[in-house]
Coordinates of C-alpha atoms in Angstrom, one line a residue:
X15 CA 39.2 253.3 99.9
X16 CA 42.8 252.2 100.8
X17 CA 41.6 249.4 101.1
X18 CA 39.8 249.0 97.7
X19 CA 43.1 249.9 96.3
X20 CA 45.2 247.6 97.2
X21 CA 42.7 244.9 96.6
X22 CA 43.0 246.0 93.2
X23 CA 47.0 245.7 93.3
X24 CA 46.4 241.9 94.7
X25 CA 44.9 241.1 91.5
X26 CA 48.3 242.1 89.5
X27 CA 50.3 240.4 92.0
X28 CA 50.9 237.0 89.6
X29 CA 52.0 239.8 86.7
X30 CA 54.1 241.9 89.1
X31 CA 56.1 238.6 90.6
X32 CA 57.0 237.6 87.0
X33 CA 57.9 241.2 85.9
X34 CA 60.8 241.5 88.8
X35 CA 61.5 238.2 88.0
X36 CA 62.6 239.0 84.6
X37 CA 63.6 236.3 81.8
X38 CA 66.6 234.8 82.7
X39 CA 65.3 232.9 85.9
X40 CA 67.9 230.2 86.2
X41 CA 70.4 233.3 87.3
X42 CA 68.2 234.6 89.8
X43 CA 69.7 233.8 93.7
X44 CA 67.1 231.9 96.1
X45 CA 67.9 234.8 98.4
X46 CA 66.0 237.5 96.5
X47 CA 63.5 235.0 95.4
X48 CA 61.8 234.7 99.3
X49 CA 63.4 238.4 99.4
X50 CA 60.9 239.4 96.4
X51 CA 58.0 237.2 97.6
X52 CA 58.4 239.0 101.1
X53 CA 58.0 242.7 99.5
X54 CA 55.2 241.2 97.4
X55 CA 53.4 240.3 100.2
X56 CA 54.2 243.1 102.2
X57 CA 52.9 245.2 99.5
X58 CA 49.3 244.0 100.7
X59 CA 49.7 243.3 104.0
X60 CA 51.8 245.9 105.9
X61 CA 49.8 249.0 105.1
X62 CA 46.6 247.8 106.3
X63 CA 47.8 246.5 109.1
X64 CA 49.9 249.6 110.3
X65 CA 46.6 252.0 109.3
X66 CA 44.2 249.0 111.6
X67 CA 47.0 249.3 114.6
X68 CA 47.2 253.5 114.5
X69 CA 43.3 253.2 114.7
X70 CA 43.3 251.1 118.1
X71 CA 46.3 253.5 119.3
X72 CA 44.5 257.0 118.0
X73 CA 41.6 255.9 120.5
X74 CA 43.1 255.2 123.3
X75 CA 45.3 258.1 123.0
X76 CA 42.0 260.2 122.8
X77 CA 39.9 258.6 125.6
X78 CA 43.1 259.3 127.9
X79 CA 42.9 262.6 127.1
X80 CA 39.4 262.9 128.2
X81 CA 40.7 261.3 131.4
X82 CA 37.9 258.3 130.9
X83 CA 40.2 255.2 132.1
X84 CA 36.9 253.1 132.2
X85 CA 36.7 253.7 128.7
X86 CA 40.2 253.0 127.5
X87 CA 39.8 249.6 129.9
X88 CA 36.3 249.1 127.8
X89 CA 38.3 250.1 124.8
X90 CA 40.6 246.9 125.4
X91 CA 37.6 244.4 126.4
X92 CA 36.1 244.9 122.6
X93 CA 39.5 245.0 121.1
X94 CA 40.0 241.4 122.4
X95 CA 36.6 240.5 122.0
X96 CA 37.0 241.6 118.4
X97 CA 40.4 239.5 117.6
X98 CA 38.2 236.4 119.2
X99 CA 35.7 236.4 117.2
X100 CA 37.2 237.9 113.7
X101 CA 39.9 235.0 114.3
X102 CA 37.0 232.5 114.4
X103 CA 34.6 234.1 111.8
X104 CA 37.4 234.5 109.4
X105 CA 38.4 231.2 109.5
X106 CA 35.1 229.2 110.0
X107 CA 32.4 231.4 108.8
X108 CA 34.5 233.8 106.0
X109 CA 36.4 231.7 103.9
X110 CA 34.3 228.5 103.7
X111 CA 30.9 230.5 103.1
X112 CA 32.4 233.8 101.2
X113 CA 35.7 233.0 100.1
X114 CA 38.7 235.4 100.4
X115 CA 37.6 237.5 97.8
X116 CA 34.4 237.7 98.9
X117 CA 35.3 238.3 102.8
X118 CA 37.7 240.7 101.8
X119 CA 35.0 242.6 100.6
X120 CA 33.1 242.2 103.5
X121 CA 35.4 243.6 105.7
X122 CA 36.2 247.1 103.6
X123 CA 32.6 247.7 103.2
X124 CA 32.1 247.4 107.1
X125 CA 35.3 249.1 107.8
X126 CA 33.9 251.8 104.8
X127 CA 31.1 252.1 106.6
X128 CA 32.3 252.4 110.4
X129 CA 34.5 255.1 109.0
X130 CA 31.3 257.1 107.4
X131 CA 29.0 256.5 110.3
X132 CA 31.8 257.7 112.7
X133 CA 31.7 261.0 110.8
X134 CA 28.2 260.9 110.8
X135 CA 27.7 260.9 114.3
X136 CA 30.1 263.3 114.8
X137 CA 28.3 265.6 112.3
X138 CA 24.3 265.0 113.1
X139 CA 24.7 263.8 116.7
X140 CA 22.5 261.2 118.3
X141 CA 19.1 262.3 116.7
X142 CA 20.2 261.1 113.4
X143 CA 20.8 257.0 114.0
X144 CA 18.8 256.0 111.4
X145 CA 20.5 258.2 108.5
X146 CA 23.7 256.6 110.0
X147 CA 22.5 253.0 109.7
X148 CA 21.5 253.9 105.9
X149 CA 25.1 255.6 105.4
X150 CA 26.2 252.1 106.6
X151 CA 24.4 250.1 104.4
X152 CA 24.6 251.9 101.6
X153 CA 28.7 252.3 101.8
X154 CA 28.6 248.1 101.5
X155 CA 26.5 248.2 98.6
X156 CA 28.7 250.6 96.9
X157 CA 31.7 248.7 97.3
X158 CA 30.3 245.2 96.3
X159 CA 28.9 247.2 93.0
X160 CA 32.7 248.2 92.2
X161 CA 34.8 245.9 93.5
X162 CA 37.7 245.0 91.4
X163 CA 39.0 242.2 89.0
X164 CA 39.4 239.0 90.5
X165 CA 40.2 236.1 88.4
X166 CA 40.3 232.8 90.6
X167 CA 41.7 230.8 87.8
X168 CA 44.9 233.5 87.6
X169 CA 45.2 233.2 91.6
X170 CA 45.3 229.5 91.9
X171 CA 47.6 228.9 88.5
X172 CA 51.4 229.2 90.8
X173 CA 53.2 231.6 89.3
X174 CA 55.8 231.7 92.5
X175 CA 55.8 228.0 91.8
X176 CA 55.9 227.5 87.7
X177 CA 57.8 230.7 87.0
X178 CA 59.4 229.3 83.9
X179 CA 55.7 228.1 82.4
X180 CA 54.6 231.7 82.0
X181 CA 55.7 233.8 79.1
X182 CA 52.8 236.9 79.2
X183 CA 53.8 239.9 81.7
X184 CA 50.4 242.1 82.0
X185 CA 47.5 240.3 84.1
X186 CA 45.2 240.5 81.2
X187 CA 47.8 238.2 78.8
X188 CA 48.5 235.7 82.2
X189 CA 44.1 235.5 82.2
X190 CA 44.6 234.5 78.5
X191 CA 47.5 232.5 78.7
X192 CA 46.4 230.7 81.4
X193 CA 42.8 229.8 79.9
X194 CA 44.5 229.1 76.8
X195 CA 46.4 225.8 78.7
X196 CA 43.7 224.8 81.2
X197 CA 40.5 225.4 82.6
X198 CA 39.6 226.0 86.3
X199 CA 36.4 223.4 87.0
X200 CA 36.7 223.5 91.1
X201 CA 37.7 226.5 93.5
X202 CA 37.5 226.8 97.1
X203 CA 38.4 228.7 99.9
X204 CA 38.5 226.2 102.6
X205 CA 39.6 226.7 106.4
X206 CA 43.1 225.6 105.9
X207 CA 43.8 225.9 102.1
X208 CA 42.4 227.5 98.6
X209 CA 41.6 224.4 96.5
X210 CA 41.5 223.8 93.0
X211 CA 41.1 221.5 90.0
X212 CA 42.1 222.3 86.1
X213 CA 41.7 220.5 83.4
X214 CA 44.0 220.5 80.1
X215 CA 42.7 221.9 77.1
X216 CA 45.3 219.3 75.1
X217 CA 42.7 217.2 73.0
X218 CA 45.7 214.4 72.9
X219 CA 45.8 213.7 76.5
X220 CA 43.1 215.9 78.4
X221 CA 43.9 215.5 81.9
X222 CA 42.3 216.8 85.7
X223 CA 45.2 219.1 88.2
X224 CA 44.5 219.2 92.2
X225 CA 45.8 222.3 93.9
X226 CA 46.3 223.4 97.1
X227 CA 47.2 226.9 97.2
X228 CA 48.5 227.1 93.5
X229 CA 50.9 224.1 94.3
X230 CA 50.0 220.7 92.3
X231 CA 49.6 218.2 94.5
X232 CA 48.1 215.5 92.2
X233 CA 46.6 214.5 88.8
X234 CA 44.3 212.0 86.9
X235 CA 47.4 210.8 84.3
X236 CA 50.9 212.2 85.5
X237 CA 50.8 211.7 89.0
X238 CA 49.4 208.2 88.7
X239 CA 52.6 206.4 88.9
X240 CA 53.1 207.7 92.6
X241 CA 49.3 207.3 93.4
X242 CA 48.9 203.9 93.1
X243 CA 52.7 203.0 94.0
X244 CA 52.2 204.8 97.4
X245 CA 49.0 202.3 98.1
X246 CA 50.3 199.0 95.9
X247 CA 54.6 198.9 97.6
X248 CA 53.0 198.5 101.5
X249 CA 49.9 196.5 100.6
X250 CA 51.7 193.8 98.2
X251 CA 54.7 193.7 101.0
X252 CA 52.9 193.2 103.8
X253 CA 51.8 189.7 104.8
X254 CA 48.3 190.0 105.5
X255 CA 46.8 194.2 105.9
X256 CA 43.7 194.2 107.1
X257 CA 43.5 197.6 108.0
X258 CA 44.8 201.1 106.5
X259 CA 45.4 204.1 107.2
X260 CA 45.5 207.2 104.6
X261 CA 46.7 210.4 106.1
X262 CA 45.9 212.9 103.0
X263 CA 43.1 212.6 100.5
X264 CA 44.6 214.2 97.3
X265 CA 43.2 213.2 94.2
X266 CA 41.8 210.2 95.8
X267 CA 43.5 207.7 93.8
X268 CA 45.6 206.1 96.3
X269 CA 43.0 205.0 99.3
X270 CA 41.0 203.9 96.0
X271 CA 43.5 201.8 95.7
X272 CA 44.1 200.7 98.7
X273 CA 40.1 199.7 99.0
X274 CA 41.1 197.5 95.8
X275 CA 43.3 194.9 98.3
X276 CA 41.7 192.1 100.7
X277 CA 41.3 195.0 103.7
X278 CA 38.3 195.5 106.4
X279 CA 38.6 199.3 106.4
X280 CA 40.4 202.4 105.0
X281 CA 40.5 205.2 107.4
X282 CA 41.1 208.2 105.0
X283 CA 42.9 211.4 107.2
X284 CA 41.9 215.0 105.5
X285 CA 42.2 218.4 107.3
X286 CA 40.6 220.3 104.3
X287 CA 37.2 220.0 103.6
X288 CA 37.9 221.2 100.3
X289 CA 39.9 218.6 98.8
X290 CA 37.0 215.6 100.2
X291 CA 35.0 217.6 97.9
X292 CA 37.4 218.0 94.8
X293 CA 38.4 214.5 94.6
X294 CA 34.9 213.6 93.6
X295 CA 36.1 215.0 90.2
X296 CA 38.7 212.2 90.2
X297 CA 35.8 209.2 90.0
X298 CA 37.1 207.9 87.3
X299 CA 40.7 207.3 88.1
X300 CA 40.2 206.4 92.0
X301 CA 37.8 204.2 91.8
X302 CA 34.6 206.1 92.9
X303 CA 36.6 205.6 96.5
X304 CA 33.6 208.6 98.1
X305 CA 31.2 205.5 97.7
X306 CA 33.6 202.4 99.0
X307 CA 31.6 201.4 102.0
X308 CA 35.0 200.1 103.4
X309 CA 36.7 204.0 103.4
X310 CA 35.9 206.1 105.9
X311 CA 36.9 210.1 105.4
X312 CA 37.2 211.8 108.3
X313 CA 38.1 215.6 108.8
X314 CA 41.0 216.7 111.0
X315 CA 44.2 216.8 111.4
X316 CA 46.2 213.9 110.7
X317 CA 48.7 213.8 113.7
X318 CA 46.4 214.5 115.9
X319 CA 44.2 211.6 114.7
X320 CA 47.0 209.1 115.1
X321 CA 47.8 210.1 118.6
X322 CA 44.9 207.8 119.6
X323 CA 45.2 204.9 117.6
X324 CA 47.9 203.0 119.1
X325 CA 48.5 199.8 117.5
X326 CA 45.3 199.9 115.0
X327 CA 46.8 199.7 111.5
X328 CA 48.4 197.3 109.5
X329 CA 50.0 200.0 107.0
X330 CA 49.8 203.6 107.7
X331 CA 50.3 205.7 104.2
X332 CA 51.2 209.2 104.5
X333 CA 50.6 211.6 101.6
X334 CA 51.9 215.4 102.8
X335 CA 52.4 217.9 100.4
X336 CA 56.2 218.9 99.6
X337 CA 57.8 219.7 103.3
X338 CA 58.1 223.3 102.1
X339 CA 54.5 223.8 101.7
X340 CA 52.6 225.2 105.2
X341 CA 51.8 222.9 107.5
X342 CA 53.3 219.9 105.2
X343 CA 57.2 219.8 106.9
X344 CA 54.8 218.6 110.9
X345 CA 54.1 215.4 108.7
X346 CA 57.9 214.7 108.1
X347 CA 59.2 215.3 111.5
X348 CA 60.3 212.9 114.0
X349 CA 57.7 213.2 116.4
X350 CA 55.1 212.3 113.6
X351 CA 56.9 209.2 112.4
X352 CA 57.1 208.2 116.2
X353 CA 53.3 208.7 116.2
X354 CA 52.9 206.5 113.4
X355 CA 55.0 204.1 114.6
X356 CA 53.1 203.7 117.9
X357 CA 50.0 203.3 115.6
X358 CA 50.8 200.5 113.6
X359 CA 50.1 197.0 114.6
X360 CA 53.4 194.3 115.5
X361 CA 54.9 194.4 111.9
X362 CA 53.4 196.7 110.2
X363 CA 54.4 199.1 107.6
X364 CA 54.6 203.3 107.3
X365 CA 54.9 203.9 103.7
X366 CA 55.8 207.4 103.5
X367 CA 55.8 210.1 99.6
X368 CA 58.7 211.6 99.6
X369 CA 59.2 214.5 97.2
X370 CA 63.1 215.0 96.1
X371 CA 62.7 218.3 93.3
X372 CA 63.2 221.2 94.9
X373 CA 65.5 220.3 97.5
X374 CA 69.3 219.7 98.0
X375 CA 70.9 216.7 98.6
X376 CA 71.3 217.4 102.0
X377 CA 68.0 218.1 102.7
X378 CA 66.5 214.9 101.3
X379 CA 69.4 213.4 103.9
X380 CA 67.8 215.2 106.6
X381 CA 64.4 213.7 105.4
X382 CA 65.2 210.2 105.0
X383 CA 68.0 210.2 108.2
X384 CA 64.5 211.4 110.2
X385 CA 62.4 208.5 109.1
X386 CA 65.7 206.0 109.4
X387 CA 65.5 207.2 113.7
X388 CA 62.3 206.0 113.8
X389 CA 62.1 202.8 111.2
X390 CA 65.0 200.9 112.0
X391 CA 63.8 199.1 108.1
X392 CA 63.8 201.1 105.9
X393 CA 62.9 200.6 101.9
X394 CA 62.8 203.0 99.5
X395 CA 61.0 202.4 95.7
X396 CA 60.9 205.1 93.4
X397 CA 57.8 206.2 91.8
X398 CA 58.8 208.8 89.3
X399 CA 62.6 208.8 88.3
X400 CA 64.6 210.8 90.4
X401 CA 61.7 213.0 91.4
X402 CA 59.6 210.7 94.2
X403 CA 60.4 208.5 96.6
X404 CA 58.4 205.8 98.1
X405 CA 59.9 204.8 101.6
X406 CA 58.5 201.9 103.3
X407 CA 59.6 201.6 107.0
X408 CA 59.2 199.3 110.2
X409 CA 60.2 198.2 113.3
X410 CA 61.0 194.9 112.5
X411 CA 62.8 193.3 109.1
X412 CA 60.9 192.8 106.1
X413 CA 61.2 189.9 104.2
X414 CA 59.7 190.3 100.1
X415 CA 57.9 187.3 99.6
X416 CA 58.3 187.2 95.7
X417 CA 55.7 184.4 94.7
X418 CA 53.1 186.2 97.4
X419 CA 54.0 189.5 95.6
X420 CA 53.6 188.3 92.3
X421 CA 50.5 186.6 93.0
X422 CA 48.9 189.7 94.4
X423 CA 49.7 192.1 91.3
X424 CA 48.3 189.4 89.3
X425 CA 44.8 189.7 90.8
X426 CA 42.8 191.5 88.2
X427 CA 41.4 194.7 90.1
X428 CA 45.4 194.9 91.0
X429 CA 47.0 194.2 87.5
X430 CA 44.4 196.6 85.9
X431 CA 45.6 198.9 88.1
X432 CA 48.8 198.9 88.0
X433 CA 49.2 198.1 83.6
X434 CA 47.5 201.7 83.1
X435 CA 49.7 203.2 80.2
X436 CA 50.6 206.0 83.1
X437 CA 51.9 203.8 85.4
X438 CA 53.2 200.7 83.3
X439 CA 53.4 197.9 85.4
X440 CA 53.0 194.6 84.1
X441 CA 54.7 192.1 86.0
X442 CA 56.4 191.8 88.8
X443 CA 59.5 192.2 87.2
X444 CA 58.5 195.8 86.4
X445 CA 57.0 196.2 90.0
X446 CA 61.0 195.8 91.7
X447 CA 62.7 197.4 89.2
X448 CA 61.4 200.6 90.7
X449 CA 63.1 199.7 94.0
X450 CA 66.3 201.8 94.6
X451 CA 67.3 201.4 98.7
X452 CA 67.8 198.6 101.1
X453 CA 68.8 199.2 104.7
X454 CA 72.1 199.1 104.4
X455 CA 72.1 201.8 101.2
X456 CA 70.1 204.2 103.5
X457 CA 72.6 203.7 106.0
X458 CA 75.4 205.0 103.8
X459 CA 73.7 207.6 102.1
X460 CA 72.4 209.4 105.1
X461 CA 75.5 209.3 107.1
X462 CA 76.5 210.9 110.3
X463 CA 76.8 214.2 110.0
X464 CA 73.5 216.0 109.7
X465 CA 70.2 216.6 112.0
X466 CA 67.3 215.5 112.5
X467 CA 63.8 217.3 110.9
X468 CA 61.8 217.8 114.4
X469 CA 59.0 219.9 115.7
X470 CA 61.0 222.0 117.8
X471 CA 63.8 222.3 115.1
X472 CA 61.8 222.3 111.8
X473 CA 65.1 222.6 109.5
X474 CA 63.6 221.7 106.0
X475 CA 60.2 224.1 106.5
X476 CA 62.8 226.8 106.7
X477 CA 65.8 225.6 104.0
X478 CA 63.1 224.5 101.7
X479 CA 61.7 227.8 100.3
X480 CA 65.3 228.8 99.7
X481 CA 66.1 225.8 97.6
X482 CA 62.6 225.5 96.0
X483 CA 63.9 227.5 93.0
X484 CA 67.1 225.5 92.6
X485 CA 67.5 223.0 89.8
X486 CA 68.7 220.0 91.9
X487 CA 67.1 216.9 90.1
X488 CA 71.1 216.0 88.6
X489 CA 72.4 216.3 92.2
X490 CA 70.0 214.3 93.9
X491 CA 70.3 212.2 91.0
X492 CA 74.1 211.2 91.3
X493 CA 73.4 211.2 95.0
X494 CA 71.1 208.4 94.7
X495 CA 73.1 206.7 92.1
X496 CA 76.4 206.6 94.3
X497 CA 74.3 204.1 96.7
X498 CA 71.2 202.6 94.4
X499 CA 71.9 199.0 93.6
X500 CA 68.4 197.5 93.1
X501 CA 67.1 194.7 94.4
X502 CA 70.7 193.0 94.6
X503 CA 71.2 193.2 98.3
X504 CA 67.8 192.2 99.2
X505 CA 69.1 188.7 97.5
X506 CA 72.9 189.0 99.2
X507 CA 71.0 189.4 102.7
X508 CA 67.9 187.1 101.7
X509 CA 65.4 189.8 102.5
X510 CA 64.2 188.7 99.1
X511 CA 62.7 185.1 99.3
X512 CA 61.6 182.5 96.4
X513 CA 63.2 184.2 93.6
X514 CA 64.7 181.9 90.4
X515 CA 66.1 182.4 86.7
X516 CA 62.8 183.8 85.4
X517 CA 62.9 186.6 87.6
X518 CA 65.6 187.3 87.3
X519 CA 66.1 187.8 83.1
X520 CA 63.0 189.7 83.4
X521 CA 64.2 192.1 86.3
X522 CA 66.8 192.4 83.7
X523 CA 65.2 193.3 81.0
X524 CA 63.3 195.9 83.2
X525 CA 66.0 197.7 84.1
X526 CA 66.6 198.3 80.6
X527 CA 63.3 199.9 80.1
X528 CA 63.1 201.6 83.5
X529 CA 66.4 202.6 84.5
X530 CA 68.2 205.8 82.7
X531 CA 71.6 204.0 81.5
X532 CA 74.1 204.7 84.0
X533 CA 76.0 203.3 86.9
X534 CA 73.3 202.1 88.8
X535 CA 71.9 200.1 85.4
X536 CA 75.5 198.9 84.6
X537 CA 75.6 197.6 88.0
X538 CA 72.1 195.6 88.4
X539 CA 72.8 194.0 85.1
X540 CA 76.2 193.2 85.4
X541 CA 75.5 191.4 89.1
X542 CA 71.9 189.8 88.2
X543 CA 73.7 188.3 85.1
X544 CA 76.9 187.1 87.0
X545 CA 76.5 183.5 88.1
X546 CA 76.8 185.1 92.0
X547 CA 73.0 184.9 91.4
X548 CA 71.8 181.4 90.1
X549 CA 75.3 179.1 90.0
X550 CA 76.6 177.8 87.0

């Protein structure tokens, strides 16, 4: 019954979060944020597992006081044997088949009914096995008939995340408030994440949400900018890709895209069943890419994956969630950019989504110094203003080849593409005024005097849930501004090749439209219009 209680305080976890968290978020420290998301947790966790623990130890204590070593040694064998194969039915056989809910109520009926048929057998003896067996059965069937409140869509909607979206304080007006914005059309418990998809109840501009684990990791209208960016910078850059590889599915959109370009094949990376499955639901924004018969989705792991590919891929895309997810920071760590070096063909191209909200200045230093000890070349585009990052890296220099690059957006699968109203690309002018970095600006904005992001010294998957909270979009901003010239150094160094006077007053006039007035804007104009660029 302990059990079935605080199953019932799980459900009012979202409600209880936002309740300590009180109105005035903005003044609340990081500190007792993970502080307050640690007692949360605790709250469900540590009781069970103490009461689990003083059960193992209350046995042997009472089989050595028999004097029955054999037994306490037996006692072990099944203890291990148990942890075994829980470990493996929880994760393989549970989640995917029950979901956590549903193995949650799984295991307190059968811990329910161990407990009665213990005291069973201690009453009635031996002779009475098959009342014990219907004591069993019967305790399960009581607890699935009153289990608790569960709402899925409640659980998946963030609260630790989008804090500031919620208003209501008692579970019931979250439920309502929550329905009210979206609805919940996918949910899965898969073997390495919950998965999710909403769609918005706003008649104006309805629009599908991917989750993993109440975190929004993509969407059919507000994401798209970044979606097709991540799979349009390498593919238009790079001389002649024949084949890709996607590490993370998402939404779909972007190996969609990918499939749109003159390539052989589109190895898509996914460790979670679950989101295969979901993106399905994105058809109509990535191109049906389940039925491409040049993608290939495979399940695993994505690093692992890449450790045998060496040399196979023309451009390598790599899609983590933000490094202070679980599990995301191993696919920004030195040892995984190495890996994807090693997989890339002679020239080719890592292009690499880099998320800047929710983390300091020096943190996204610490991400893009990383990526800079592995690509020597490094690029960066930005997708969404000051919030992603596109970085495009490789071993060797890379040369923009403007009347190739403008040639391939105007193919029509690509144009389409790209001219959506969410992404707003129409020419190639538009496509370069979202690039921010050269070489030589990464050089000077990551300095000297910070570490690297490694396995062995995962720095961001541990400063990142302490800066999650903090409002650093302005920071990163300036810090970005200080070095950000545009494509002006790409002409200086001739990096960018086959450029004239059209190009230019339209890069202009794109920077207008793109660019936030400010330094860097004031700066792109004032040097594309000097005659440094096209002589008197």
């Amino acid at each position: 019954m302990r059990r079935n209680w605080l199953l019932i305080l799980a459900s009012h976890l979202p409600a209880i979060f936002l309740s300590v968290l009180g109105e005035d978020r903005s003044a609340v420290r990081p500190i007792f944020l993970v502080g307050l998301k640690f007692t949360v947790t605790a709250l469900v966790l540590l009781l069970p597992a103490m009461s689990l623990s003083a059960c193992f130890s209350c046995s042997i204590a009472r089989w050595q006081r028999k004097g029955a070593v054999s037994d306490v040694g037996l006692l072990y064998a099944w203890n291990t044997v148990g942890g075994i194969v829980g470990s493996f039915a929880g994760a393989f056989v549970l989640l995917p088949s029950l979901s956590v809910i549903g193995a949650i109520y799984l295991v307190i009926g059968v811990l329910m009914a161990a407990a009665l048929m213990t005291l069973a057998a201690r009453e009635l003896g031996r002779r009475w096995l098959k009342r014990r067996i219907v004591i069993g059965l019967l305790t399960c069937v009581i607890v699935g008939c009153f289990r608790p409140s569960w709402h899925n869509h409640l659980m998946v909607s963030g609260p630790y995340k989008y804090s500031e979206t919620y208003l209501a304080r008692s579970t019931s007006e979250l439920v309502e408030e929550v329905s009210k914005v979206e609805k919940l059309v996918y949910y899965r418990d898969g073997k390495a994440a919950t998965v999710s998809v909403a769609m918005s109840r706003n008649a104006a501009q309805p629009e599908l949400y991917l989750s993993v684990n109440g975190k929004m990791d993509g969407s059919s209208y507000s994401d798209l900018p970044t979606q097709r960016l991540s799979a349009h910078v390498p593919m238009v850059i790079h001389p002649n890709p024949r084949e890709v590889c996607v590490i993370g599915m998402g939404t779909g959109c972007s190996a969609g895209s990918v499939a749109l370009h003159e390539v052989r094949a589109v190895e898509v990376v996914e460790i979670e069943p679950a989101v295969v499955e979901a993106a399905t639901l994105f058809g109509h924004v990535n191109h049906r890419v389940h039925e491409n018969p040049k993608v290939r989705i495979r399940i695993g792991d994505g690093r692992a994956y890449l450790k045998d590919c060496q040399g196979a891929f023309d451009v390598i895309i790599s899609e983590p969630s933000n490094p202070w997810q679980a599990g995301s920071s191993d696919l920004f760590t030195r040892s995984y950019y190495q890996r994807c070096s090693k997989a890339l063909k002679k020239g080719g191209l890592m292009c690499q989504w880099m998320q800047i909200y929710g983390l300091k200045p020096d943190s996204v230093r610490i991400l893009l110094k990383t990526y800079r000890s592995v690509f020597p070349h490094v690029l960066v585009f930005m997708s969404l203003e000051y919030a992603d990052l596109l970085v495009l890296g490789s071993q060797s220099e890379v040369f923009l080849d403007l009347p190739s690059i403008r040639e391939r957006l105007a193919l029509p699968l690509i144009a389409t593409d790209l001219s959506s109203s969410a992404v707003g690309i129409d020419s190639v002018e538009d496509f370069f005024a979202r690039f921010r970095l050269g070489p030589e600006a990464v050089e000077k904005l990551i300095g000297q005097d910070l570490p690297l992001h490694t396995d062995d010294r995962p720095i961001i998957a541990y400063r990142g849930p302490f800066e999650l909270y903090a409002d650093t979009r302005e920071e990163n901003e300036r810090l970005l501004r200080g070095v950000a010239r545009g494509v002006v150094p790409l002409i200086e160094s001739g990096h960018l090749l086959g450029y004239d006077r059209s190009f230019v007053e339209g890069l202009s006039e794109a920077y207008r439209c793109y660019l936030t007035a400010g330094p860097e804007q004031k700066v792109c104009l004032d040097w594309l219009q000097s005659n440094q660029v096209l002589g008197d």
